[in-house]
PDB file of C-alpha atoms and ligand atoms in Angstrom:
ATOM      1  CA  MET A   5     126.319 239.139-114.711  1.00 50.00           C
ATOM      2  CA  ASP A   6     128.569 236.183-114.462  1.00 54.00           C
ATOM      3  CA  ALA A   7     132.494 235.185-115.617  1.00 55.00           C
ATOM      4  CA  ARG A   8     131.428 235.390-119.414  1.00 61.00           C
ATOM      5  CA  GLN A   9     129.889 238.534-119.742  1.00 64.00           C
ATOM      6  CA  PRO A  10     133.597 240.265-120.841  1.00 61.00           C
ATOM      7  CA  ALA A  11     134.342 237.806-123.001  1.00 66.00           C
ATOM      8  CA  LEU A  12     131.527 237.671-124.737  1.00 58.00           C
ATOM      9  CA  SER A  13     131.523 241.905-125.005  1.00 63.00           C
ATOM     10  CA  ALA A  14     134.780 241.627-126.655  1.00 61.00           C
ATOM     11  CA  LEU A  15     133.729 239.462-129.222  1.00 54.00           C
ATOM     12  CA  LEU A  16     130.724 241.208-130.160  1.00 55.00           C
ATOM     13  CA  PHE A  17     133.267 244.187-130.703  1.00 57.00           C
ATOM     14  CA  LEU A  18     135.106 242.085-132.588  1.00 51.00           C
ATOM     15  CA  VAL A  19     131.985 240.999-135.195  1.00 50.00           C
ATOM     16  CA  THR A  20     131.086 244.349-134.886  1.00 50.00           C
ATOM     17  CA  ALA A  21     133.937 245.330-136.622  1.00 49.00           C
ATOM     18  CA  MET A  22     134.451 243.467-139.083  1.00 49.00           C
ATOM     19  CA  LEU A  23     130.890 244.070-140.168  1.00 47.00           C
ATOM     20  CA  ALA A  24     131.413 247.193-140.315  1.00 51.00           C
ATOM     21  CA  ALA A  25     134.966 246.771-142.271  1.00 49.00           C
ATOM     22  CA  CYS A  26     132.846 244.701-144.845  1.00 45.00           C
ATOM     23  CA  GLY A  27     130.762 247.766-145.802  1.00 45.00           C
ATOM     24  CA  GLY A  28     133.405 249.778-147.289  1.00 44.00           C
ATOM     25  CA  GLY A  29     135.188 247.114-148.959  1.00 46.00           C
ATOM     26  CA  SER A  30     134.441 243.466-149.881  1.00 50.00           C
ATOM     27  CA  GLY A  31     130.753 244.259-150.727  1.00 50.00           C
ATOM     28  CA  GLU A  32     131.378 246.960-152.495  1.00 54.00           C
ATOM     29  CA  GLY A  33     130.444 246.709-156.273  1.00 51.00           C
ATOM     30  CA  LEU A  34     128.582 243.392-155.891  1.00 53.00           C
ATOM     31  CA  ASP A  35     125.348 242.403-156.903  1.00 55.00           C
ATOM     32  CA  ALA A  36     123.136 240.042-154.902  1.00 58.00           C
ATOM     33  CA  ASN A  37     124.929 236.911-156.024  1.00 56.00           C
ATOM     34  CA  GLY A  38     128.600 238.625-155.723  1.00 55.00           C
ATOM     35  CA  ARG A  39     129.242 239.240-159.291  1.00 53.00           C
ATOM     36  CA  PRO A  40     131.001 242.739-160.078  1.00 51.00           C
ATOM     37  CA  ILE A  41     127.867 245.405-160.909  1.00 47.00           C
ATOM     38  CA  ALA A  42     129.565 246.486-163.769  1.00 44.00           C
ATOM     39  CA  GLY A  43     128.791 242.973-165.663  1.00 41.00           C
ATOM     40  CA  GLY A  44     125.437 242.515-164.473  1.00 47.00           C
ATOM     41  CA  ALA A  45     123.151 245.532-164.682  1.00 59.00           C
ATOM     42  CA  ALA A  46     125.307 248.045-166.970  1.00 69.00           C
ATOM     43  CA  PRO A  47     125.226 251.398-167.006  1.00 75.00           C
ATOM     44  CA  GLY A  48     123.381 253.077-170.097  1.00 86.00           C
ATOM     45  CA  ALA A  49     121.142 251.985-172.657  1.00 92.00           C
ATOM     46  CA  LEU A  50     120.778 248.937-174.679  1.00 96.00           C
ATOM     47  CA  ALA A  51     122.451 249.239-178.036  1.00 97.00           C
ATOM     48  CA  ALA A  52     122.607 247.915-181.199  1.00 98.00           C
ATOM     49  CA  ASP A  53     126.754 246.035-181.165  1.00 98.00           C
ATOM     50  CA  PHE A  54     127.701 242.976-179.233  1.00 98.00           C
ATOM     51  CA  GLY A  55     129.314 244.582-176.406  1.00 98.00           C
ATOM     52  CA  SER A  56     126.288 245.919-175.180  1.00 98.00           C
ATOM     53  CA  ILE A  57     124.097 243.029-175.775  1.00 98.00           C
ATOM     54  CA  GLN A  58     126.509 240.819-173.612  1.00 98.00           C
ATOM     55  CA  ASP A  59     126.381 243.673-170.989  1.00 98.00           C
ATOM     56  CA  HIS A  60     122.454 244.054-170.752  1.00 98.00           C
ATOM     57  CA  VAL A  61     121.738 240.526-171.485  1.00 98.00           C
ATOM     58  CA  PHE A  62     123.472 238.039-171.746  1.00 98.00           C
ATOM     59  CA  THR A  63     125.682 238.336-168.624  1.00 98.00           C
ATOM     60  CA  PRO A  64     123.216 239.243-166.493  1.00 98.00           C
ATOM     61  CA  ILE A  65     120.363 236.839-167.761  1.00 98.00           C
ATOM     62  CA  CYS A  66     121.566 233.773-169.944  1.00 98.00           C
ATOM     63  CA  THR A  67     124.416 233.172-167.980  1.00 98.00           C
ATOM     64  CA  VAL A  68     122.198 232.154-164.805  1.00 97.00           C
ATOM     65  CA  CYS A  69     121.996 228.845-166.880  1.00 98.00           C
ATOM     66  CA  HIS A  70     124.068 229.310-170.030  1.00 98.00           C
ATOM     67  CA  ALA A  71     127.463 229.050-168.521  1.00 98.00           C
ATOM     68  CA  GLY A  72     130.130 226.404-167.715  1.00 97.00           C
ATOM     69  CA  GLY A  73     130.320 222.683-168.634  1.00 96.00           C
ATOM     70  CA  ALA A  74     126.832 222.151-168.338  1.00 96.00           C
ATOM     71  CA  ALA A  75     125.294 224.488-170.092  1.00 98.00           C
ATOM     72  CA  PRO A  76     122.258 223.994-172.096  1.00 98.00           C
ATOM     73  CA  GLN A  77     123.138 222.384-175.390  1.00 98.00           C
ATOM     74  CA  GLY A  78     126.871 223.244-174.806  1.00 98.00           C
ATOM     75  CA  LEU A  79     126.006 226.699-175.332  1.00 98.00           C
ATOM     76  CA  ARG A  80     128.003 229.398-172.941  1.00 98.00           C
ATOM     77  CA  LEU A  81     126.963 232.704-172.743  1.00 98.00           C
ATOM     78  CA  ASP A  82     129.478 234.253-170.913  1.00 98.00           C
ATOM     79  CA  ALA A  83     131.608 237.202-172.398  1.00 98.00           C
ATOM     80  CA  ALA A  84     134.563 234.977-173.064  1.00 98.00           C
ATOM     81  CA  ASN A  85     132.828 232.576-174.793  1.00 98.00           C
ATOM     82  CA  SER A  86     129.329 233.592-176.364  1.00 98.00           C
ATOM     83  CA  TYR A  87     130.853 235.505-179.418  1.00 98.00           C
ATOM     84  CA  ALA A  88     132.186 232.402-180.997  1.00 98.00           C
ATOM     85  CA  MET A  89     129.859 229.817-179.795  1.00 98.00           C
ATOM     86  CA  LEU A  90     126.419 231.751-181.640  1.00 98.00           C
ATOM     87  CA  VAL A  91     127.794 233.670-184.513  1.00 98.00           C
ATOM     88  CA  GLY A  92     127.871 231.457-187.939  1.00 98.00           C
ATOM     89  CA  VAL A  93     127.605 227.978-185.357  1.00 98.00           C
ATOM     90  CA  PRO A  94     124.671 225.245-186.275  1.00 98.00           C
ATOM     91  CA  SER A  95     122.558 224.795-183.025  1.00 98.00           C
ATOM     92  CA  SER A  96     122.795 221.975-181.619  1.00 98.00           C
ATOM     93  CA  GLU A  97     118.577 221.263-181.447  1.00 98.00           C
ATOM     94  CA  VAL A  98     118.545 222.241-185.537  1.00 98.00           C
ATOM     95  CA  PRO A  99     121.413 221.925-187.345  1.00 98.00           C
ATOM     96  CA  ALA A 100     120.374 223.478-190.373  1.00 98.00           C
ATOM     97  CA  VAL A 101     119.491 226.787-188.729  1.00 98.00           C
ATOM     98  CA  LEU A 102     122.606 228.499-187.572  1.00 98.00           C
ATOM     99  CA  ARG A 103     122.425 230.083-183.788  1.00 98.00           C
ATOM    100  CA  ILE A 104     123.251 233.426-185.311  1.00 98.00           C
ATOM    101  CA  ALA A 105     123.714 234.062-189.025  1.00 98.00           C
ATOM    102  CA  PRO A 106     124.465 237.280-189.880  1.00 98.00           C
ATOM    103  CA  GLY A 107     122.264 239.689-191.799  1.00 98.00           C
ATOM    104  CA  GLN A 108     119.697 237.080-191.334  1.00 98.00           C
ATOM    105  CA  PRO A 109     117.482 237.827-188.213  1.00 98.00           C
ATOM    106  CA  ASP A 110     114.491 235.109-188.811  1.00 98.00           C
ATOM    107  CA  ALA A 111     116.890 232.626-189.817  1.00 98.00           C
ATOM    108  CA  SER A 112     118.989 232.729-186.670  1.00 98.00           C
ATOM    109  CA  TYR A 113     117.807 230.141-183.993  1.00 98.00           C
ATOM    110  CA  LEU A 114     118.672 232.447-181.011  1.00 98.00           C
ATOM    111  CA  ILE A 115     115.997 234.902-182.350  1.00 98.00           C
ATOM    112  CA  GLN A 116     113.229 232.034-182.773  1.00 98.00           C
ATOM    113  CA  LYS A 117     114.344 231.010-179.268  1.00 98.00           C
ATOM    114  CA  LEU A 118     113.576 234.521-177.774  1.00 98.00           C
ATOM    115  CA  GLU A 119     110.407 234.939-179.801  1.00 98.00           C
ATOM    116  CA  GLY A 120     109.606 231.280-178.639  1.00 98.00           C
ATOM    117  CA  HIS A 121     109.021 229.710-182.224  1.00 98.00           C
ATOM    118  CA  ALA A 122     112.355 227.690-182.284  1.00 98.00           C
ATOM    119  CA  ALA A 123     110.881 223.925-184.089  1.00 97.00           C
ATOM    120  CA  VAL A 124     112.509 222.626-180.608  1.00 98.00           C
ATOM    121  CA  GLY A 125     112.654 223.056-177.192  1.00 98.00           C
ATOM    122  CA  SER A 126     111.304 226.863-174.998  1.00 98.00           C
ATOM    123  CA  ARG A 127     111.132 230.192-175.331  1.00 98.00           C
ATOM    124  CA  MET A 128     113.996 231.987-174.017  1.00 98.00           C
ATOM    125  CA  PRO A 129     115.054 232.624-170.907  1.00 98.00           C
ATOM    126  CA  PHE A 130     113.826 228.586-169.975  1.00 98.00           C
ATOM    127  CA  GLY A 131     110.934 229.668-167.643  1.00 98.00           C
ATOM    128  CA  GLY A 132     110.431 233.500-168.394  1.00 97.00           C
ATOM    129  CA  PRO A 133     110.322 236.146-167.658  1.00 98.00           C
ATOM    130  CA  TYR A 134     111.048 236.778-171.551  1.00 98.00           C
ATOM    131  CA  LEU A 135     112.366 239.288-173.299  1.00 98.00           C
ATOM    132  CA  ASP A 136     110.659 242.515-174.198  1.00 97.00           C
ATOM    133  CA  ALA A 137     109.764 243.086-177.764  1.00 97.00           C
ATOM    134  CA  ALA A 138     112.100 246.389-177.755  1.00 97.00           C
ATOM    135  CA  THR A 139     115.072 244.527-176.107  1.00 98.00           C
ATOM    136  CA  ILE A 140     114.503 241.901-178.905  1.00 98.00           C
ATOM    137  CA  ASP A 141     114.493 244.083-181.769  1.00 98.00           C
ATOM    138  CA  ILE A 142     117.576 245.088-181.162  1.00 98.00           C
ATOM    139  CA  ILE A 143     119.210 241.670-181.420  1.00 98.00           C
ATOM    140  CA  ARG A 144     117.745 241.731-184.375  1.00 98.00           C
ATOM    141  CA  GLN A 145     119.148 245.248-185.521  1.00 98.00           C
ATOM    142  CA  TRP A 146     122.754 244.021-184.666  1.00 98.00           C
ATOM    143  CA  ILE A 147     122.282 240.982-186.612  1.00 98.00           C
ATOM    144  CA  ALA A 148     120.917 242.437-189.390  1.00 98.00           C
ATOM    145  CA  ALA A 149     123.938 244.683-189.565  1.00 98.00           C
ATOM    146  CA  GLY A 150     126.552 241.711-189.670  1.00 98.00           C
ATOM    147  CA  ALA A 151     126.346 240.796-186.222  1.00 98.00           C
ATOM    148  CA  ARG A 152     130.035 242.021-185.437  1.00 98.00           C
ATOM    149  CA  SER A 153     131.768 241.233-182.669  1.00 96.00           C
TER     150      SER A 153
HETATM  151  C1  HEC B  24     116.733 228.525-166.822  1.00 83.44           C
HETATM  152  C2  HEC B  24     117.713 228.436-167.650  1.00 83.44           C
HETATM  153  C3  HEC B  24     117.844 229.354-168.593  1.00 83.44           C
HETATM  154  C4  HEC B  24     117.620 230.560-168.811  1.00 83.44           C
HETATM  155  C5  HEC B  24     118.288 231.702-167.899  1.00 83.44           C
HETATM  156  C6  HEC B  24     118.513 230.888-170.167  1.00 83.44           C
HETATM  157  N1  HEC B  24     118.466 229.467-170.788  1.00 83.44           N
HETATM  158 FE1  HEC B  24     118.749 228.770-172.756  1.00 83.44          FE
HETATM  159  N2  HEC B  24     118.250 227.093-172.374  1.00 83.44           N
HETATM  160  C7  HEC B  24     117.890 226.332-171.553  1.00 83.44           C
HETATM  161  C8  HEC B  24     117.879 225.054-171.685  1.00 83.44           C
HETATM  162  C9  HEC B  24     117.142 224.048-170.239  1.00 83.44           C
HETATM  163  C10 HEC B  24     118.023 224.905-172.821  1.00 83.44           C
HETATM  164  C11 HEC B  24     117.666 223.354-173.621  1.00 83.44           C
HETATM  165  C12 HEC B  24     116.300 223.333-173.930  1.00 83.44           C
HETATM  166  C13 HEC B  24     115.290 223.891-174.454  1.00 83.44           C
HETATM  167  O1  HEC B  24     115.293 224.740-175.600  1.00 83.44           O
HETATM  168  O2  HEC B  24     114.450 224.442-174.887  1.00 83.44           O
HETATM  169  C14 HEC B  24     118.553 226.224-173.911  1.00 83.44           C
HETATM  170  C15 HEC B  24     118.780 226.146-175.105  1.00 83.44           C
HETATM  171  C16 HEC B  24     119.056 227.302-175.663  1.00 83.44           C
HETATM  172  C17 HEC B  24     118.760 227.865-176.979  1.00 83.44           C
HETATM  173  C18 HEC B  24     119.282 226.681-177.749  1.00 83.44           C
HETATM  174  C19 HEC B  24     120.818 226.326-178.195  1.00 83.44           C
HETATM  175  C20 HEC B  24     120.708 225.700-179.338  1.00 83.44           C
HETATM  176  O3  HEC B  24     121.956 225.314-180.185  1.00 83.44           O
HETATM  177  O4  HEC B  24     119.918 224.380-179.702  1.00 83.44           O
HETATM  178  C21 HEC B  24     119.841 228.597-177.278  1.00 83.44           C
HETATM  179  C22 HEC B  24     119.880 229.941-178.636  1.00 83.44           C
HETATM  180  C23 HEC B  24     118.816 229.599-176.013  1.00 83.44           C
HETATM  181  N3  HEC B  24     118.969 228.647-175.045  1.00 83.44           N
HETATM  182  C24 HEC B  24     119.551 231.229-175.951  1.00 83.44           C
HETATM  183  C25 HEC B  24     119.108 231.731-174.461  1.00 83.44           C
HETATM  184  C26 HEC B  24     119.297 232.945-174.290  1.00 83.44           C
HETATM  185  C27 HEC B  24     119.441 233.938-175.349  1.00 83.44           C
HETATM  186  C28 HEC B  24     118.956 232.950-173.322  1.00 83.44           C
HETATM  187  C29 HEC B  24     118.896 234.755-172.587  1.00 83.44           C
HETATM  188  C30 HEC B  24     118.441 235.463-173.060  1.00 83.44           C
HETATM  189  C31 HEC B  24     118.760 231.967-172.024  1.00 83.44           C
HETATM  190  N4  HEC B  24     118.546 231.402-173.234  1.00 83.44           N
HETATM  191  C32 HEC B  24     118.794 231.633-171.189  1.00 83.44           C
HETATM  192  C33 HEC B  24     118.225 227.270-170.470  1.00 83.44           C
HETATM  193  C34 HEC B  24     117.846 228.279-170.235  1.00 83.44           C
END
């Protein structure tokens, strides 16, 4: 129509080409938050071992809040930190209770928080949706068996 038309067409072509290039590249294998799908919705069923619980629960659900310097109660649950911050470590809210007491799921603050009967604060994940009983039971089994890494 006017003199700008060819330039506009060229721009549209360029944008379309860039979007097409992205489709086969950078967006692949990432979830809606841009995180690798492997670390989020892990393949396979949840099993009673640390790696599986990390991949199915801690990383996709808990690290929304429990990560970085501002993690609630200083509890970071990303794969690099969670084990060392949980197993055999006193909770911040009730220091007499370990976050995870190996062999003792009932005495583990993490379980008390997941089931909603801890002495302090809210049920986890904060604000819900909460983990179903089957998922909590598998975490209980891992703790009962010694909470090995
Ligand atoms: C929406 C943010 C949010 C999510 C998601 C969340 N938490 Fe929390 N968490 C908090 C906050 C805030 C606190 C401190 C206040 C409280 O306890 O209610 C907390 C406290 C805790 C504590 C107590 C730590 C201590 O040492 O006293 C544990 C254990 C815990 N969370 C575990 C989890 C686990 C496990 C998950 C994932 C299944 C999870 N949280 C998901 C926000 C969150």
